[in-house]
Short mmCIF file of C-alpha atoms in Angstrom, two decimals:
data_model
loop_
_atom_site.label_atom_id
_atom_site.label_comp_id
_atom_site.label_asym_id
_atom_site.label_seq_id
_atom_site.Cartn_x
_atom_site.Cartn_y
_atom_site.Cartn_z
CA MET A 24 28.79 38.09 56.60
CA ALA A 25 30.68 40.91 54.84
CA TYR A 26 33.95 42.39 56.04
CA ASP A 27 36.12 45.46 55.60
CA LEU A 28 39.91 45.05 55.79
CA LEU A 29 42.39 47.88 56.32
CA ILE A 30 45.91 47.12 55.07
CA GLY A 31 49.20 48.97 54.66
CA ASP A 32 51.93 49.08 52.01
CA LYS A 33 51.85 45.88 49.99
CA SER A 34 55.61 45.71 49.46
CA TYR A 35 56.42 46.00 53.17
CA SER A 36 53.49 45.22 55.47
CA SER A 37 53.95 41.57 56.45
CA TRP A 38 50.98 41.57 58.84
CA SER A 39 48.73 43.06 56.15
CA LEU A 40 49.82 40.32 53.76
CA ARG A 41 48.81 37.66 56.27
CA ALA A 42 45.29 39.01 56.69
CA TRP A 43 44.80 39.66 52.97
CA LEU A 44 45.87 36.10 52.10
CA LEU A 45 43.35 34.72 54.58
CA PHE A 46 40.49 36.44 52.74
CA GLU A 47 41.93 35.95 49.25
CA ARG A 48 42.83 32.28 49.47
CA PHE A 49 39.53 31.27 51.06
CA GLU A 50 37.38 33.56 48.90
CA ILE A 51 35.85 35.36 51.85
CA PRO A 52 34.05 38.51 50.61
CA VAL A 53 35.85 41.63 51.80
CA ASN A 54 36.16 45.31 50.96
CA ILE A 55 39.80 46.41 50.93
CA HIS A 56 40.89 49.76 52.36
CA THR A 57 44.50 50.92 52.03
CA THR A 58 46.65 53.29 54.06
CA GLU A 59 50.34 54.12 53.81
CA PHE A 60 53.08 53.95 56.41
CA TYR A 61 55.02 57.08 57.39
CA GLN A 62 52.39 59.42 55.96
CA PRO A 63 50.50 62.16 57.87
CA GLY A 64 47.18 60.54 57.01
CA PHE A 65 48.01 57.18 58.60
CA ALA A 66 46.58 58.03 62.03
CA GLU A 67 43.49 59.58 60.43
CA ASP A 68 42.91 56.43 58.36
CA LEU A 69 42.91 54.35 61.54
CA LYS A 70 40.19 56.34 63.31
CA PRO A 71 37.23 54.44 61.80
CA TRP A 72 38.88 51.25 63.07
CA PHE A 73 39.24 52.32 66.72
CA PRO A 74 40.96 51.11 68.84
CA ALA A 75 43.39 49.94 66.12
CA ALA A 76 46.86 51.44 66.38
CA THR A 77 48.25 49.75 63.29
CA VAL A 78 47.28 47.50 60.37
CA PRO A 79 45.70 45.16 59.57
CA ALA A 80 42.29 45.73 61.07
CA VAL A 81 38.99 44.07 60.17
CA ARG A 82 35.44 45.28 60.67
CA ALA A 83 32.52 42.86 60.33
CA SER A 84 29.05 43.84 59.14
CA SER A 85 27.92 43.42 62.76
CA GLY A 86 30.18 46.31 63.74
CA ALA A 87 32.72 44.08 65.49
CA VAL A 88 36.33 45.19 64.97
CA TRP A 89 39.43 43.01 65.20
CA THR A 90 42.58 45.08 65.63
CA ASP A 91 45.29 42.39 65.83
CA SER A 92 46.32 39.74 63.33
CA LEU A 93 45.86 36.87 65.76
CA ALA A 94 42.41 38.17 66.70
CA ILE A 95 41.56 38.48 62.99
CA PHE A 96 42.52 34.89 62.31
CA GLU A 97 40.71 33.51 65.33
CA GLY A 98 37.66 35.64 64.59
CA ILE A 99 37.44 34.46 60.97
CA ILE A 100 38.05 30.84 61.98
CA GLU A 101 35.20 31.12 64.51
CA ALA A 102 32.87 32.85 62.04
CA HIS A 103 33.50 30.37 59.20
CA PRO A 104 33.59 26.82 60.57
CA GLU A 105 32.64 25.59 57.10
CA LEU A 106 36.03 26.65 55.67
CA PRO A 107 39.17 24.46 55.99
CA LEU A 108 41.11 27.20 57.76
CA LEU A 109 42.57 24.73 60.26
CA PRO A 110 43.18 20.99 59.84
CA LYS A 111 40.41 18.66 60.97
CA ASP A 112 42.70 16.22 62.79
CA PRO A 113 42.95 17.29 66.47
CA LYS A 114 46.75 16.91 66.64
CA SER A 115 47.26 18.83 63.43
CA ARG A 116 44.70 21.45 64.45
CA SER A 117 46.45 22.10 67.76
CA ALA A 118 49.83 22.21 66.03
CA ALA A 119 48.56 24.72 63.45
CA ARG A 120 47.19 26.98 66.17
CA SER A 121 50.48 26.71 68.07
CA LEU A 122 52.52 27.62 64.98
CA ILE A 123 50.32 30.67 64.36
CA ALA A 124 50.65 31.82 67.96
CA GLU A 125 54.43 31.36 68.01
CA MET A 126 54.81 33.37 64.81
CA HIS A 127 52.65 36.09 66.29
CA SER A 128 54.70 36.42 69.47
CA GLY A 129 58.14 35.12 68.55
CA PHE A 130 61.07 35.24 66.14
CA MET A 131 61.93 38.79 67.09
CA ALA A 132 65.48 38.62 65.70
CA LEU A 133 64.23 37.55 62.26
CA ARG A 134 61.50 40.19 62.28
CA GLY A 135 63.85 42.92 63.48
CA ASP A 136 66.88 42.19 61.30
CA CYS A 137 64.98 41.10 58.18
CA PRO A 138 61.90 43.27 57.65
CA MET A 139 59.81 42.08 54.73
CA ASN A 140 60.66 43.82 51.47
CA LEU A 141 59.06 42.40 48.32
CA ARG A 142 60.69 44.87 45.93
CA HIS A 143 64.06 43.13 45.65
CA THR A 144 66.50 40.84 47.40
CA TRP A 145 69.43 41.92 49.56
CA GLN A 146 72.80 40.60 48.43
CA ASP A 147 75.64 39.74 50.85
CA PHE A 148 73.34 39.77 53.89
CA ARG A 149 74.99 38.09 56.87
CA PRO A 150 72.43 36.79 59.37
CA SER A 151 73.24 37.05 63.05
CA GLU A 152 73.36 34.05 65.35
CA ALA A 153 70.01 35.14 66.78
CA VAL A 154 68.43 35.18 63.31
CA MET A 155 69.78 31.71 62.59
CA ARG A 156 68.38 30.43 65.89
CA ASP A 157 64.99 31.70 64.76
CA ILE A 158 65.41 30.02 61.37
CA LYS A 159 66.42 26.74 63.01
CA ARG A 160 63.32 26.86 65.19
CA ILE A 161 61.09 27.67 62.20
CA ILE A 162 62.50 24.76 60.18
CA MET A 163 61.83 22.42 63.11
CA LEU A 164 58.23 23.66 63.36
CA TRP A 165 57.68 23.24 59.62
CA ASP A 166 59.09 19.71 59.74
CA HIS A 167 56.80 18.89 62.67
CA ALA A 168 53.77 20.22 60.79
CA ARG A 169 54.58 18.19 57.69
CA SER A 170 55.00 15.06 59.81
CA LEU A 171 51.35 15.47 60.85
CA GLY A 172 49.79 16.89 57.76
CA GLY A 173 50.05 14.35 54.97
CA GLN A 174 50.94 15.04 51.36
CA GLY A 175 51.00 18.45 49.70
CA PRO A 176 53.15 21.53 49.31
CA TRP A 177 51.71 23.24 52.39
CA LEU A 178 52.42 22.61 56.05
CA PHE A 179 49.43 20.37 56.68
CA GLY A 180 48.85 19.19 53.11
CA GLU A 181 46.22 21.69 51.92
CA TYR A 182 46.63 25.46 52.20
CA GLY A 183 45.45 26.72 55.58
CA ALA A 184 45.48 29.76 57.82
CA VAL A 185 48.88 28.71 59.16
CA ASP A 186 50.36 29.01 55.65
CA ALA A 187 49.02 32.55 55.30
CA PHE A 188 50.69 33.34 58.61
CA TYR A 189 54.08 32.04 57.46
CA ALA A 190 54.03 33.56 53.96
CA PRO A 191 56.03 36.62 55.09
CA VAL A 192 58.61 34.30 56.69
CA ALA A 193 59.03 32.59 53.32
CA ALA A 194 59.42 36.04 51.77
CA ARG A 195 62.14 36.92 54.28
CA ILE A 196 64.04 33.69 53.62
CA ALA A 197 63.91 34.38 49.88
CA GLY A 198 64.58 38.11 50.13
CA TYR A 199 67.61 37.82 52.40
CA GLY A 200 68.98 34.56 51.03
CA LEU A 201 68.77 32.86 54.42
CA PRO A 202 70.16 29.30 54.44
CA VAL A 203 67.55 26.57 54.87
CA ASP A 204 67.35 22.87 54.09
CA GLN A 205 65.72 21.37 51.00
CA ALA A 206 62.30 20.81 52.55
CA ALA A 207 62.11 24.39 53.81
CA ALA A 208 63.33 25.70 50.43
CA GLU A 209 60.52 23.81 48.69
CA TYR A 210 57.99 25.34 51.08
CA VAL A 211 59.39 28.81 50.39
CA SER A 212 59.12 28.10 46.66
CA ALA A 213 55.47 27.09 47.07
CA HIS A 214 54.75 30.56 48.46
CA LEU A 215 56.71 32.32 45.70
CA HIS A 216 54.70 30.40 43.09
CA ASP A 217 51.34 30.91 44.83
CA PRO A 218 49.14 33.03 42.51
CA ALA A 219 47.63 34.94 45.44
CA PHE A 220 51.08 35.84 46.81
CA ARG A 221 52.15 36.93 43.33
CA ARG A 222 49.06 39.12 42.92
CA TRP A 223 49.86 40.84 46.22
CA ARG A 224 53.44 41.48 45.18
CA ALA A 225 52.32 42.69 41.74
CA MET A 226 50.07 45.30 43.34
CA GLY A 227 53.00 46.52 45.41
CA GLU A 228 55.20 46.74 42.34
CA ALA A 229 52.50 48.63 40.48
CA ARG A 230 52.30 51.12 43.33
CA ASN A 231 56.08 51.55 42.98
CA ARG A 232 56.58 53.06 46.46
CA THR A 233 60.03 52.63 48.01
CA LEU A 234 60.40 53.30 51.73
CA SER A 235 63.86 54.36 52.88
CA GLU A 236 63.03 53.08 56.36
CA TYR A 237 63.43 49.54 55.01
CA ASP A 238 66.80 50.15 53.31
CA LYS A 239 69.52 47.75 54.48
CA GLY A 240 72.38 49.58 52.74
CA LEU A 241 73.36 46.43 50.82
CA PRO A 242 73.55 45.61 47.09
CA LYS A 243 70.14 44.80 45.65
CA GLY A 244 69.20 41.86 43.49
CA PRO A 245 66.07 40.87 41.54
CA TRP A 246 63.20 39.24 43.35
CA PRO A 247 63.27 35.44 42.83
CA GLU A 248 59.97 35.56 40.98
CA PRO A 249 58.82 32.60 38.88
CA LYS A 250 58.74 33.50 35.22
CA SER A 251 56.07 36.11 34.59
CA ARG A 252 53.20 35.43 32.29
CA SER A 253 53.01 37.51 29.14
CA ALA A 254 49.97 39.82 29.18
CA GLN A 255 48.95 42.32 26.50
CA PRO A 256 46.55 45.26 26.63
CA VAL A 257 43.42 44.98 24.49
CA ALA A 258 41.16 47.81 23.39
CA LYS A 259 37.88 46.44 24.67
CA GLY A 260 36.06 43.64 26.49
CA PRO A 261 34.01 41.82 27.37
CA SER A 262 36.08 40.66 30.33
CA GLU A 263 35.51 37.81 32.72
CA ASN A 264 34.93 40.33 35.54
CA ASP A 265 32.68 43.40 35.58
CA ILE A 266 34.16 44.90 38.76
CA CYS A 267 37.79 45.88 39.23
CA PRO A 268 39.22 43.54 41.89
CA TYR A 269 41.46 46.26 43.31
CA SER A 270 39.27 49.35 43.47
CA GLY A 271 35.76 47.91 43.39
CA GLY A 272 34.82 50.20 40.49
CA PRO A 273 33.49 49.24 37.04
CA VAL A 274 36.11 47.97 34.58
CA THR A 275 37.27 50.33 31.83
CA HIS A 276 40.65 48.85 30.78
CA PHE A 277 41.42 45.34 29.62
CA LEU A 278 44.27 42.89 29.25
CA GLU A 279 44.53 39.51 27.58
CA LEU A 280 46.36 36.68 29.31
CA LYS A 281 46.60 33.25 27.64
CA GLY A 282 43.34 33.77 25.77
CA ARG A 283 41.45 35.18 28.77
CA VAL A 284 40.44 38.84 29.10
CA PHE A 285 40.48 40.59 32.49
CA GLY A 286 39.16 44.05 33.29
CA PHE A 287 40.44 46.82 35.56
CA CYS A 288 39.44 50.40 36.22
CA ASN A 289 41.08 53.77 35.74
CA ALA A 290 39.45 55.26 38.82
CA THR A 291 41.60 57.26 41.19
CA CYS A 292 41.95 54.55 43.81
CA ARG A 293 43.88 55.21 46.97
CA ASP A 294 46.80 52.92 46.19
CA LYS A 295 46.83 53.96 42.50
CA THR A 296 47.21 50.38 41.36
CA CYS A 297 44.83 50.94 38.45
CA ALA A 298 45.04 54.70 38.05
CA ASP A 299 48.76 55.31 37.51
CA PRO A 300 49.60 54.88 33.77
CA GLU A 301 53.27 54.26 34.60
CA ALA A 302 52.30 51.41 36.91
CA TRP A 303 50.11 49.64 34.37
CA PRO A 304 52.88 47.84 32.40
CA ALA A 305 54.48 46.49 35.58
CA PHE A 306 51.13 45.38 36.92
CA MET A 307 50.24 43.71 33.62
CA LYS A 308 53.54 41.87 33.48
CA LEU A 309 53.22 40.37 36.93
CA TYR A 310 49.50 39.71 37.20
CA GLN A 311 48.54 36.10 37.79
CA SER A 312 45.07 34.76 37.15
#
């Protein structure tokens, strides 16, 4: 089954990140469509995804449309029982579903006071008591998941749908310098080092769009990114891929990364990840294979 996924700004849209990670991490074929917040065309972009009022939204080849992140996750889990989206153990499986549902409906102080912003960190942020209550609850849930899930950097050992759901929480903890214990800090670090998460953030950086609506009025610091890999442009291929992973067009530009050559396009894609010459160096620097 093929899917279409509508997402918003990569540097800011936490719910879009969740859905994108679900497809990316589990290699589920999907066509990506991008819209932008606070632009006149946003409502127009949503019309083909009726009755969606925001992003993300998913359309299946059957014509079915999921217009809410929780519905997207449950729909994909139902459609792909062969994928390890949830743990097999019944206790762990129920816990993972419960964690996803609580993230979907809860932690309003954290979500309201600390909107996701992957462009930089905020220095001198002072979390409210309500935010810290949310963080305390999240740490307890993560500890409970790890107590059920066995060994591994993720909540239930191997990466699952629940980890995609909590990736933006990890980004908030890192971006706002929220205090957590060692186990939670290691889980946050696992997300920051995840190649899929880094690719998402790289695409946002390449787009280079800053939204004033997310400004906290505090000093800014660098994103706590693991050391970037050194990539260099090369004049020609062949590359390992024939199709640009971000626009779907044929590759025309190439970069070399640790002896491997990857191709991208110069088509005028909607998010300009590949098309904008000024974005190319930043994208190259951050790209993770």
